[in-house]
Amino acid sequence: MGVSAIQEQRDILINTVKRITAGDWKVLVVDTDSKKLIDNVAKEDDILNHNIANIERIEDRREMNPTMDAIYILSPQSHIVDCLMADFERRRYQRCFLVWTAVLDPQLRRRIDGSALAKQQTGGFETLSIDYFPRESHLITFRDPWSFPILYHPACNGLIRKHMQDLAQKITGLCVTLGEYPKVRYYRPRNPIHEASVLSSHLARFISEELDEYAQWNPSFPPPSSRPQGVLIVTDRSMDLMAPLVHEFTYQAMAHDLLPIKDGDKTTFHMTVNEGSPDAEEKDMELTEKDKVWIENRHRHMKDTIDKLMGDFQKFLDENPHFTNANSDTTSLNAIKDMMAGLPQFQEMKEAYSLHLTMAQECMNIFQHHKLAEMSPTEQDMATGVDEDNRKPKNVLDAVVRFLDDDAVTQADRLRLIMMYLLYRGGVIPEDIKRLLAHASLPPQNGEIISNLELLGGRITQGLKDPRRDNPPLFPVDTKTPISEDSYMSRFNPAVKSMLEHLCRGALDQTAFPYVKPPLDPNEDALIGQGSLRAAKPSWAGAGRRVVDNRQRIIIFMAGGATFSESRACYEVGATMNRDVFLATSHMLTPQLFVRQVGDLSVDKRRLDIPMERPPPRAPAHLFERPAPPASAPPALPGVQRPPPGAPQGLPGRAPAPGGLPSGPRVGGSQAPAPPTQAMSTMSLHSSKPSNASDISSGSKPHKPEKEKKKRNIFGMKKKDDR
């Protein structure tokens, strides 16, 4: 089947539990965030089957269990350490095996190491570095849509360093999981006009330092392998602003663009199952890696998807005639037995085909009703810069204006067309933007969404007398290769695809994509492009012999969100070039989400409710409640609860606001902030060391000076100064 990020992370979790339980029954304790990581790759039964008696959440009320050992799989957050220390103080379990999903901050580590109770009860301490969410076998996200405003909003410069350190740790964790110590390259724009143009170079250096430190503290990393050394390319959304705007007509990208698919902890589509029958019910159908129909068809063009779905479904019914033929033999015991055995699979496959035929049909209804077929040639001309004959397109503005007049074209599509036209032209005079918006019957506030593209490097405006700027594309279209008629509506390829093809051929420009550490051999790229003996499968490998997986692994990190068309491109290049290509990103972008987030770049930062700026979560108060004293003991002081060890005194902070993105662009009534300061471009990369080491003793690294501890009384409250 090949390597899968989902399976790799699952194996790490299951093997860790198996190794620690070692045949003895234990309790598994998780927190809200670590449970999401586990649930993403494993079922509860997968865990319980390995001598786990129960799974408990550390924030919940739990029974005391002092005779049983516990495995803690926890996220390295301050309030979770508070919860853990409360468990130690109560001696809730016999021995505790601590497993962290990412590196624990040295100060939090010292809190645990400095506790005598913790030392007595701790049976083990390790870090797995699994703080990411594999979504597909080769697609990884961090489920962090707030990364976009942090990286590009002019008022978020103060958050960037901490956010980049977090990103670097997560990406390093992915490299560790895949067993790769890669060469690191990054995207450097040729003629940058935006302050965030240095984003990729800074992030690449953070990652390189994090990888180096992990290798320093873990001599067994990277594990021995016959694969060529991997490559990590760090790029960001500004490399390709067309990809999130173009209508894509492959199944997965088109469905996420046009249908109301819910994309949270699970990806679901709401539909009616068994429609027209007495058993009809409304249901949220999940799109997962276990859905073979989804995996086989998600990267096909929609026309081919529908043909394949209908053909496969008919073939499936032909192969199961006893479920469709009312006169089938039900008198034979063997026949009934066969029917019963086939029933679960039949129902599952029938629902899968019903789901995808419904989704495909709804996509095509929208495609026809909103004239996407007519719009597509104009979109493709603007996105590629050439027409179907590989020549400079003519009358592009006339075509755009014609669609802006058409009632069948939605307002969202009109705004996308205007944004694409301005990017294609490399900017127009501001008055022309106002005319286009008025012609499209769009509110003037949408002008702010358009102008915010400049924060991502898009050229939107130019003066009437400004010289025409020649801004050649990063990867020019090959105009010598004729375009087949079937490809007229899908001529555009994301820049990620061209970048990967150049990389695999050893021809990726080192000026636009420099190394963090240049290789000693300047011809190394060309040699890799020609193919390595180690990367070739041995011809003598027999059919029954398992061929060692020695394909080079390439990891792309797209800061600011990636599109489903870019994900498809990674799979396609991997298959064509015999590489394993993994795409990692903060979150997946649909066109609607991209336009909304670009609009948010001119909104007051406080209205975005960025999690990094919320009050930090606090451990639940019930964890620190003291048990009722014996009757002979003096009564407890009324209303006194023990606060979290080391927690600040005072009123508890407000509960975190509900998660999720802002409901839409909030551009009215707020003045666009000034352009970003030079905080990113002047950022020092060496003021703090990364800390991604798997298990480092508290004395092995220099610590920051700690503030003097305040004296506390037996209730953990500050002592008043004697007067």
PDB file of N, CA, C and O in Angstrom, residues 160-226:
ATOM      1  N   ILE A 160       4.056  36.503  15.755  1.00  0.00           N
ATOM      2  CA  ILE A 160       4.660  35.688  14.700  1.00  0.00           C
ATOM      3  C   ILE A 160       5.767  34.778  15.219  1.00  0.00           C
ATOM      4  O   ILE A 160       5.818  33.588  14.871  1.00  0.00           O
ATOM      5  N   ARG A 161       6.673  35.298  16.040  1.00  0.00           N
ATOM      6  CA  ARG A 161       7.803  34.474  16.490  1.00  0.00           C
ATOM      7  C   ARG A 161       7.316  33.220  17.215  1.00  0.00           C
ATOM      8  O   ARG A 161       7.738  32.114  16.898  1.00  0.00           O
ATOM      9  N   LYS A 162       6.409  33.390  18.194  1.00  0.00           N
ATOM     10  CA  LYS A 162       5.904  32.236  18.945  1.00  0.00           C
ATOM     11  C   LYS A 162       5.191  31.264  18.006  1.00  0.00           C
ATOM     12  O   LYS A 162       5.348  30.037  18.111  1.00  0.00           O
ATOM     13  N   HIS A 163       4.415  31.800  17.072  1.00  0.00           N
ATOM     14  CA  HIS A 163       3.684  30.938  16.141  1.00  0.00           C
ATOM     15  C   HIS A 163       4.645  30.153  15.248  1.00  0.00           C
ATOM     16  O   HIS A 163       4.438  28.964  14.992  1.00  0.00           O
ATOM     17  N   MET A 164       5.696  30.806  14.777  1.00  0.00           N
ATOM     18  CA  MET A 164       6.669  30.103  13.939  1.00  0.00           C
ATOM     19  C   MET A 164       7.394  29.001  14.723  1.00  0.00           C
ATOM     20  O   MET A 164       7.691  27.936  14.169  1.00  0.00           O
ATOM     21  N   GLN A 165       7.673  29.257  15.986  1.00  0.00           N
ATOM     22  CA  GLN A 165       8.299  28.213  16.803  1.00  0.00           C
ATOM     23  C   GLN A 165       7.368  27.012  16.948  1.00  0.00           C
ATOM     24  O   GLN A 165       7.806  25.854  16.866  1.00  0.00           O
ATOM     25  N   ASP A 166       6.066  27.287  17.130  1.00  0.00           N
ATOM     26  CA  ASP A 166       5.089  26.195  17.218  1.00  0.00           C
ATOM     27  C   ASP A 166       5.023  25.420  15.905  1.00  0.00           C
ATOM     28  O   ASP A 166       5.003  24.177  15.904  1.00  0.00           O
ATOM     29  N   LEU A 167       4.980  26.151  14.781  1.00  0.00           N
ATOM     30  CA  LEU A 167       4.954  25.482  13.473  1.00  0.00           C
ATOM     31  C   LEU A 167       6.198  24.628  13.270  1.00  0.00           C
ATOM     32  O   LEU A 167       6.125  23.490  12.788  1.00  0.00           O
ATOM     33  N   ALA A 168       7.362  25.173  13.647  1.00  0.00           N
ATOM     34  CA  ALA A 168       8.624  24.447  13.462  1.00  0.00           C
ATOM     35  C   ALA A 168       8.619  23.148  14.260  1.00  0.00           C
ATOM     36  O   ALA A 168       9.090  22.102  13.776  1.00  0.00           O
ATOM     37  N   GLN A 169       8.074  23.164  15.479  1.00  0.00           N
ATOM     38  CA  GLN A 169       8.018  21.943  16.280  1.00  0.00           C
ATOM     39  C   GLN A 169       7.094  20.910  15.650  1.00  0.00           C
ATOM     40  O   GLN A 169       7.412  19.712  15.618  1.00  0.00           O
ATOM     41  N   LYS A 170       5.942  21.347  15.138  1.00  0.00           N
ATOM     42  CA  LYS A 170       5.003  20.415  14.521  1.00  0.00           C
ATOM     43  C   LYS A 170       5.609  19.791  13.256  1.00  0.00           C
ATOM     44  O   LYS A 170       5.491  18.581  13.023  1.00  0.00           O
ATOM     45  N   ILE A 171       6.262  20.620  12.429  1.00  0.00           N
ATOM     46  CA  ILE A 171       6.853  20.104  11.187  1.00  0.00           C
ATOM     47  C   ILE A 171       8.006  19.162  11.505  1.00  0.00           C
ATOM     48  O   ILE A 171       8.173  18.120  10.854  1.00  0.00           O
ATOM     49  N   THR A 172       8.796  19.504  12.514  1.00  0.00           N
ATOM     50  CA  THR A 172       9.872  18.605  12.943  1.00  0.00           C
ATOM     51  C   THR A 172       9.294  17.281  13.425  1.00  0.00           C
ATOM     52  O   THR A 172       9.824  16.208  13.126  1.00  0.00           O
ATOM     53  N   GLY A 173       8.180  17.352  14.173  1.00  0.00           N
ATOM     54  CA  GLY A 173       7.515  16.123  14.622  1.00  0.00           C
ATOM     55  C   GLY A 173       7.096  15.246  13.459  1.00  0.00           C
ATOM     56  O   GLY A 173       7.234  14.017  13.506  1.00  0.00           O
ATOM     57  N   LEU A 174       6.592  15.864  12.381  1.00  0.00           N
ATOM     58  CA  LEU A 174       6.215  15.098  11.188  1.00  0.00           C
ATOM     59  C   LEU A 174       7.439  14.439  10.561  1.00  0.00           C
ATOM     60  O   LEU A 174       7.394  13.258  10.179  1.00  0.00           O
ATOM     61  N   CYS A 175       8.543  15.184  10.469  1.00  0.00           N
ATOM     62  CA  CYS A 175       9.779  14.614   9.906  1.00  0.00           C
ATOM     63  C   CYS A 175      10.257  13.427  10.748  1.00  0.00           C
ATOM     64  O   CYS A 175      10.692  12.400  10.209  1.00  0.00           O
ATOM     65  N   VAL A 176      10.163  13.566  12.078  1.00  0.00           N
ATOM     66  CA  VAL A 176      10.592  12.480  12.971  1.00  0.00           C
ATOM     67  C   VAL A 176       9.721  11.249  12.746  1.00  0.00           C
ATOM     68  O   VAL A 176      10.220  10.120  12.653  1.00  0.00           O
ATOM     69  N   THR A 177       8.405  11.450  12.644  1.00  0.00           N
ATOM     70  CA  THR A 177       7.493  10.331  12.405  1.00  0.00           C
ATOM     71  C   THR A 177       7.843   9.603  11.111  1.00  0.00           C
ATOM     72  O   THR A 177       7.800   8.366  11.046  1.00  0.00           O
ATOM     73  N   LEU A 178       8.189  10.370  10.077  1.00  0.00           N
ATOM     74  CA  LEU A 178       8.508   9.771   8.776  1.00  0.00           C
ATOM     75  C   LEU A 178       9.951   9.284   8.703  1.00  0.00           C
ATOM     76  O   LEU A 178      10.367   8.729   7.681  1.00  0.00           O
ATOM     77  N   GLY A 179      10.722   9.484   9.774  1.00  0.00           N
ATOM     78  CA  GLY A 179      12.115   9.033   9.779  1.00  0.00           C
ATOM     79  C   GLY A 179      12.999   9.809   8.833  1.00  0.00           C
ATOM     80  O   GLY A 179      13.955   9.277   8.281  1.00  0.00           O
ATOM     81  N   GLU A 180      12.704  11.095   8.663  1.00  0.00           N
ATOM     82  CA  GLU A 180      13.450  11.918   7.703  1.00  0.00           C
ATOM     83  C   GLU A 180      14.183  13.066   8.399  1.00  0.00           C
ATOM     84  O   GLU A 180      13.607  13.769   9.222  1.00  0.00           O
ATOM     85  N   TYR A 181      15.463  13.219   8.033  1.00  0.00           N
ATOM     86  CA  TYR A 181      16.265  14.388   8.443  1.00  0.00           C
ATOM     87  C   TYR A 181      16.580  15.115   7.140  1.00  0.00           C
ATOM     88  O   TYR A 181      17.658  14.986   6.574  1.00  0.00           O
ATOM     89  N   PRO A 182      15.603  15.900   6.636  1.00  0.00           N
ATOM     90  CA  PRO A 182      15.690  16.359   5.244  1.00  0.00           C
ATOM     91  C   PRO A 182      16.582  17.580   5.044  1.00  0.00           C
ATOM     92  O   PRO A 182      16.883  18.327   5.976  1.00  0.00           O
ATOM     93  N   LYS A 183      16.976  17.759   3.795  1.00  0.00           N
ATOM     94  CA  LYS A 183      17.545  19.043   3.377  1.00  0.00           C
ATOM     95  C   LYS A 183      16.390  20.045   3.326  1.00  0.00           C
ATOM     96  O   LYS A 183      15.304  19.711   2.842  1.00  0.00           O
ATOM     97  N   VAL A 184      16.616  21.255   3.821  1.00  0.00           N
ATOM     98  CA  VAL A 184      15.533  22.240   3.920  1.00  0.00           C
ATOM     99  C   VAL A 184      15.742  23.338   2.884  1.00  0.00           C
ATOM    100  O   VAL A 184      16.810  23.964   2.831  1.00  0.00           O
ATOM    101  N   ARG A 185      14.718  23.561   2.059  1.00  0.00           N
ATOM    102  CA  ARG A 185      14.713  24.651   1.088  1.00  0.00           C
ATOM    103  C   ARG A 185      13.481  25.515   1.334  1.00  0.00           C
ATOM    104  O   ARG A 185      12.543  25.091   2.008  1.00  0.00           O
ATOM    105  N   TYR A 186      13.478  26.721   0.773  1.00  0.00           N
ATOM    106  CA  TYR A 186      12.345  27.611   1.012  1.00  0.00           C
ATOM    107  C   TYR A 186      12.118  28.510  -0.198  1.00  0.00           C
ATOM    108  O   TYR A 186      13.004  28.704  -1.038  1.00  0.00           O
ATOM    109  N   TYR A 187      10.894  29.027  -0.272  1.00  0.00           N
ATOM    110  CA  TYR A 187      10.508  29.917  -1.369  1.00  0.00           C
ATOM    111  C   TYR A 187      10.951  31.342  -1.063  1.00  0.00           C
ATOM    112  O   TYR A 187      10.669  31.875   0.009  1.00  0.00           O
ATOM    113  N   ARG A 188      11.677  31.951  -2.013  1.00  0.00           N
ATOM    114  CA  ARG A 188      12.102  33.347  -1.883  1.00  0.00           C
ATOM    115  C   ARG A 188      11.572  34.118  -3.093  1.00  0.00           C
ATOM    116  O   ARG A 188      12.069  33.931  -4.218  1.00  0.00           O
ATOM    117  N   PRO A 189      10.566  34.986  -2.912  1.00  0.00           N
ATOM    118  CA  PRO A 189       9.990  35.716  -4.050  1.00  0.00           C
ATOM    119  C   PRO A 189      11.047  36.550  -4.770  1.00  0.00           C
ATOM    120  O   PRO A 189      11.974  37.079  -4.147  1.00  0.00           O
ATOM    121  N   ARG A 190      10.895  36.674  -6.076  1.00  0.00           N
ATOM    122  CA  ARG A 190      11.902  37.389  -6.881  1.00  0.00           C
ATOM    123  C   ARG A 190      11.824  38.895  -6.680  1.00  0.00           C
ATOM    124  O   ARG A 190      12.825  39.554  -6.449  1.00  0.00           O
ATOM    125  N   ASN A 191      10.626  39.448  -6.824  1.00  0.00           N
ATOM    126  CA  ASN A 191      10.456  40.906  -6.703  1.00  0.00           C
ATOM    127  C   ASN A 191       9.387  41.203  -5.663  1.00  0.00           C
ATOM    128  O   ASN A 191       8.280  41.632  -5.999  1.00  0.00           O
ATOM    129  N   PRO A 192       9.704  40.969  -4.399  1.00  0.00           N
ATOM    130  CA  PRO A 192       8.650  41.080  -3.374  1.00  0.00           C
ATOM    131  C   PRO A 192       8.197  42.514  -3.164  1.00  0.00           C
ATOM    132  O   PRO A 192       8.985  43.449  -3.236  1.00  0.00           O
ATOM    133  N   ILE A 193       6.891  42.655  -2.914  1.00  0.00           N
ATOM    134  CA  ILE A 193       6.337  43.976  -2.609  1.00  0.00           C
ATOM    135  C   ILE A 193       5.638  43.957  -1.244  1.00  0.00           C
ATOM    136  O   ILE A 193       5.040  44.938  -0.843  1.00  0.00           O
ATOM    137  N   HIS A 194       5.690  42.822  -0.536  1.00  0.00           N
ATOM    138  CA  HIS A 194       4.978  42.710   0.735  1.00  0.00           C
ATOM    139  C   HIS A 194       5.954  42.339   1.850  1.00  0.00           C
ATOM    140  O   HIS A 194       6.954  41.670   1.625  1.00  0.00           O
ATOM    141  N   GLU A 195       5.650  42.796   3.056  1.00  0.00           N
ATOM    142  CA  GLU A 195       6.535  42.559   4.192  1.00  0.00           C
ATOM    143  C   GLU A 195       6.656  41.072   4.514  1.00  0.00           C
ATOM    144  O   GLU A 195       7.697  40.611   4.974  1.00  0.00           O
ATOM    145  N   ALA A 196       5.590  40.301   4.295  1.00  0.00           N
ATOM    146  CA  ALA A 196       5.611  38.877   4.644  1.00  0.00           C
ATOM    147  C   ALA A 196       6.416  38.048   3.642  1.00  0.00           C
ATOM    148  O   ALA A 196       6.412  36.817   3.727  1.00  0.00           O
ATOM    149  N   SER A 197       7.127  38.706   2.727  1.00  0.00           N
ATOM    150  CA  SER A 197       7.923  37.954   1.743  1.00  0.00           C
ATOM    151  C   SER A 197       9.042  37.155   2.407  1.00  0.00           C
ATOM    152  O   SER A 197       9.573  36.213   1.820  1.00  0.00           O
ATOM    153  N   VAL A 198       9.420  37.520   3.636  1.00  0.00           N
ATOM    154  CA  VAL A 198      10.495  36.812   4.345  1.00  0.00           C
ATOM    155  C   VAL A 198       9.956  35.671   5.201  1.00  0.00           C
ATOM    156  O   VAL A 198      10.721  34.985   5.885  1.00  0.00           O
ATOM    157  N   LEU A 199       8.650  35.451   5.147  1.00  0.00           N
ATOM    158  CA  LEU A 199       8.017  34.438   5.989  1.00  0.00           C
ATOM    159  C   LEU A 199       8.659  33.063   5.812  1.00  0.00           C
ATOM    160  O   LEU A 199       9.064  32.414   6.779  1.00  0.00           O
ATOM    161  N   SER A 200       8.745  32.591   4.574  1.00  0.00           N
ATOM    162  CA  SER A 200       9.241  31.230   4.324  1.00  0.00           C
ATOM    163  C   SER A 200      10.690  31.064   4.765  1.00  0.00           C
ATOM    164  O   SER A 200      11.062  30.012   5.300  1.00  0.00           O
ATOM    165  N   SER A 201      11.528  32.097   4.548  1.00  0.00           N
ATOM    166  CA  SER A 201      12.943  31.962   4.917  1.00  0.00           C
ATOM    167  C   SER A 201      13.106  31.882   6.425  1.00  0.00           C
ATOM    168  O   SER A 201      13.889  31.073   6.934  1.00  0.00           O
ATOM    169  N   HIS A 202      12.360  32.697   7.168  1.00  0.00           N
ATOM    170  CA  HIS A 202      12.447  32.629   8.629  1.00  0.00           C
ATOM    171  C   HIS A 202      11.960  31.281   9.143  1.00  0.00           C
ATOM    172  O   HIS A 202      12.597  30.662   9.998  1.00  0.00           O
ATOM    173  N   LEU A 203      10.809  30.848   8.637  1.00  0.00           N
ATOM    174  CA  LEU A 203      10.255  29.581   9.113  1.00  0.00           C
ATOM    175  C   LEU A 203      11.187  28.416   8.785  1.00  0.00           C
ATOM    176  O   LEU A 203      11.383  27.509   9.603  1.00  0.00           O
ATOM    177  N   ALA A 204      11.800  28.437   7.595  1.00  0.00           N
ATOM    178  CA  ALA A 204      12.727  27.367   7.207  1.00  0.00           C
ATOM    179  C   ALA A 204      13.911  27.296   8.163  1.00  0.00           C
ATOM    180  O   ALA A 204      14.378  26.199   8.522  1.00  0.00           O
ATOM    181  N   ARG A 205      14.401  28.441   8.592  1.00  0.00           N
ATOM    182  CA  ARG A 205      15.537  28.442   9.534  1.00  0.00           C
ATOM    183  C   ARG A 205      15.125  27.933  10.919  1.00  0.00           C
ATOM    184  O   ARG A 205      15.873  27.211  11.569  1.00  0.00           O
ATOM    185  N   PHE A 206      13.931  28.314  11.352  1.00  0.00           N
ATOM    186  CA  PHE A 206      13.426  27.764  12.619  1.00  0.00           C
ATOM    187  C   PHE A 206      13.366  26.237  12.544  1.00  0.00           C
ATOM    188  O   PHE A 206      13.774  25.539  13.481  1.00  0.00           O
ATOM    189  N   ILE A 207      12.832  25.719  11.442  1.00  0.00           N
ATOM    190  CA  ILE A 207      12.690  24.262  11.295  1.00  0.00           C
ATOM    191  C   ILE A 207      14.053  23.598  11.253  1.00  0.00           C
ATOM    192  O   ILE A 207      14.275  22.546  11.885  1.00  0.00           O
ATOM    193  N   SER A 208      14.994  24.182  10.509  1.00  0.00           N
ATOM    194  CA  SER A 208      16.331  23.599  10.393  1.00  0.00           C
ATOM    195  C   SER A 208      17.007  23.504  11.761  1.00  0.00           C
ATOM    196  O   SER A 208      17.615  22.479  12.109  1.00  0.00           O
ATOM    197  N   GLU A 209      16.873  24.573  12.565  1.00  0.00           N
ATOM    198  CA  GLU A 209      17.463  24.548  13.903  1.00  0.00           C
ATOM    199  C   GLU A 209      16.774  23.516  14.794  1.00  0.00           C
ATOM    200  O   GLU A 209      17.420  22.813  15.578  1.00  0.00           O
ATOM    201  N   GLU A 210      15.463  23.407  14.653  1.00  0.00           N
ATOM    202  CA  GLU A 210      14.711  22.437  15.455  1.00  0.00           C
ATOM    203  C   GLU A 210      15.134  21.006  15.105  1.00  0.00           C
ATOM    204  O   GLU A 210      15.325  20.163  15.990  1.00  0.00           O
ATOM    205  N   LEU A 211      15.295  20.732  13.828  1.00  0.00           N
ATOM    206  CA  LEU A 211      15.742  19.405  13.390  1.00  0.00           C
ATOM    207  C   LEU A 211      17.149  19.097  13.891  1.00  0.00           C
ATOM    208  O   LEU A 211      17.430  17.986  14.358  1.00  0.00           O
ATOM    209  N   ASP A 212      18.029  20.092  13.788  1.00  0.00           N
ATOM    210  CA  ASP A 212      19.411  19.888  14.252  1.00  0.00           C
ATOM    211  C   ASP A 212      19.441  19.573  15.741  1.00  0.00           C
ATOM    212  O   ASP A 212      20.187  18.687  16.185  1.00  0.00           O
ATOM    213  N   GLU A 213      18.628  20.291  16.514  1.00  0.00           N
ATOM    214  CA  GLU A 213      18.651  20.044  17.954  1.00  0.00           C
ATOM    215  C   GLU A 213      18.053  18.677  18.286  1.00  0.00           C
ATOM    216  O   GLU A 213      18.540  17.974  19.176  1.00  0.00           O
ATOM    217  N   TYR A 214      16.993  18.310  17.566  1.00  0.00           N
ATOM    218  CA  TYR A 214      16.413  16.982  17.821  1.00  0.00           C
ATOM    219  C   TYR A 214      17.454  15.898  17.547  1.00  0.00           C
ATOM    220  O   TYR A 214      17.600  14.948  18.319  1.00  0.00           O
ATOM    221  N   ALA A 215      18.179  16.046  16.442  1.00  0.00           N
ATOM    222  CA  ALA A 215      19.211  15.056  16.105  1.00  0.00           C
ATOM    223  C   ALA A 215      20.326  15.038  17.144  1.00  0.00           C
ATOM    224  O   ALA A 215      20.896  13.982  17.455  1.00  0.00           O
ATOM    225  N   GLN A 216      20.639  16.201  17.711  1.00  0.00           N
ATOM    226  CA  GLN A 216      21.703  16.285  18.717  1.00  0.00           C
ATOM    227  C   GLN A 216      21.332  15.498  19.971  1.00  0.00           C
ATOM    228  O   GLN A 216      22.169  14.806  20.552  1.00  0.00           O
ATOM    229  N   TRP A 217      20.056  15.582  20.380  1.00  0.00           N
ATOM    230  CA  TRP A 217      19.632  14.914  21.609  1.00  0.00           C
ATOM    231  C   TRP A 217      19.130  13.492  21.374  1.00  0.00           C
ATOM    232  O   TRP A 217      18.840  12.776  22.338  1.00  0.00           O
ATOM    233  N   ASN A 218      19.010  13.087  20.119  1.00  0.00           N
ATOM    234  CA  ASN A 218      18.536  11.734  19.798  1.00  0.00           C
ATOM    235  C   ASN A 218      19.494  11.087  18.807  1.00  0.00           C
ATOM    236  O   ASN A 218      19.301  11.189  17.586  1.00  0.00           O
ATOM    237  N   PRO A 219      20.533  10.424  19.302  1.00  0.00           N
ATOM    238  CA  PRO A 219      21.569   9.871  18.418  1.00  0.00           C
ATOM    239  C   PRO A 219      21.030   8.853  17.406  1.00  0.00           C
ATOM    240  O   PRO A 219      21.640   8.644  16.370  1.00  0.00           O
ATOM    241  N   SER A 220      19.877   8.237  17.697  1.00  0.00           N
ATOM    242  CA  SER A 220      19.328   7.237  16.773  1.00  0.00           C
ATOM    243  C   SER A 220      18.554   7.874  15.623  1.00  0.00           C
ATOM    244  O   SER A 220      18.033   7.167  14.753  1.00  0.00           O
ATOM    245  N   PHE A 221      18.465   9.207  15.603  1.00  0.00           N
ATOM    246  CA  PHE A 221      17.750   9.897  14.527  1.00  0.00           C
ATOM    247  C   PHE A 221      18.740  10.476  13.534  1.00  0.00           C
ATOM    248  O   PHE A 221      19.729  11.096  13.939  1.00  0.00           O
ATOM    249  N   PRO A 222      18.529  10.309  12.226  1.00  0.00           N
ATOM    250  CA  PRO A 222      17.434   9.539  11.633  1.00  0.00           C
ATOM    251  C   PRO A 222      17.742   8.044  11.639  1.00  0.00           C
ATOM    252  O   PRO A 222      18.919   7.659  11.662  1.00  0.00           O
ATOM    253  N   PRO A 223      16.710   7.186  11.606  1.00  0.00           N
ATOM    254  CA  PRO A 223      16.962   5.745  11.576  1.00  0.00           C
ATOM    255  C   PRO A 223      17.626   5.344  10.259  1.00  0.00           C
ATOM    256  O   PRO A 223      17.468   6.041   9.249  1.00  0.00           O
ATOM    257  N   PRO A 224      18.380   4.248  10.253  1.00  0.00           N
ATOM    258  CA  PRO A 224      19.034   3.811   9.011  1.00  0.00           C
ATOM    259  C   PRO A 224      17.995   3.538   7.919  1.00  0.00           C
ATOM    260  O   PRO A 224      16.917   3.020   8.206  1.00  0.00           O
ATOM    261  N   SER A 225      18.318   3.916   6.700  1.00  0.00           N
ATOM    262  CA  SER A 225      17.375   3.732   5.592  1.00  0.00           C
ATOM    263  C   SER A 225      18.128   3.657   4.278  1.00  0.00           C
ATOM    264  O   SER A 225      19.202   4.250   4.125  1.00  0.00           O
ATOM    265  N   SER A 226      17.544   2.924   3.319  1.00  0.00           N
ATOM    266  CA  SER A 226      18.143   2.854   1.980  1.00  0.00           C
ATOM    267  C   SER A 226      17.609   3.963   1.077  1.00  0.00           C
ATOM    268  O   SER A 226      18.004   4.062  -0.081  1.00  0.00           O
TER     269      SER A 226
END
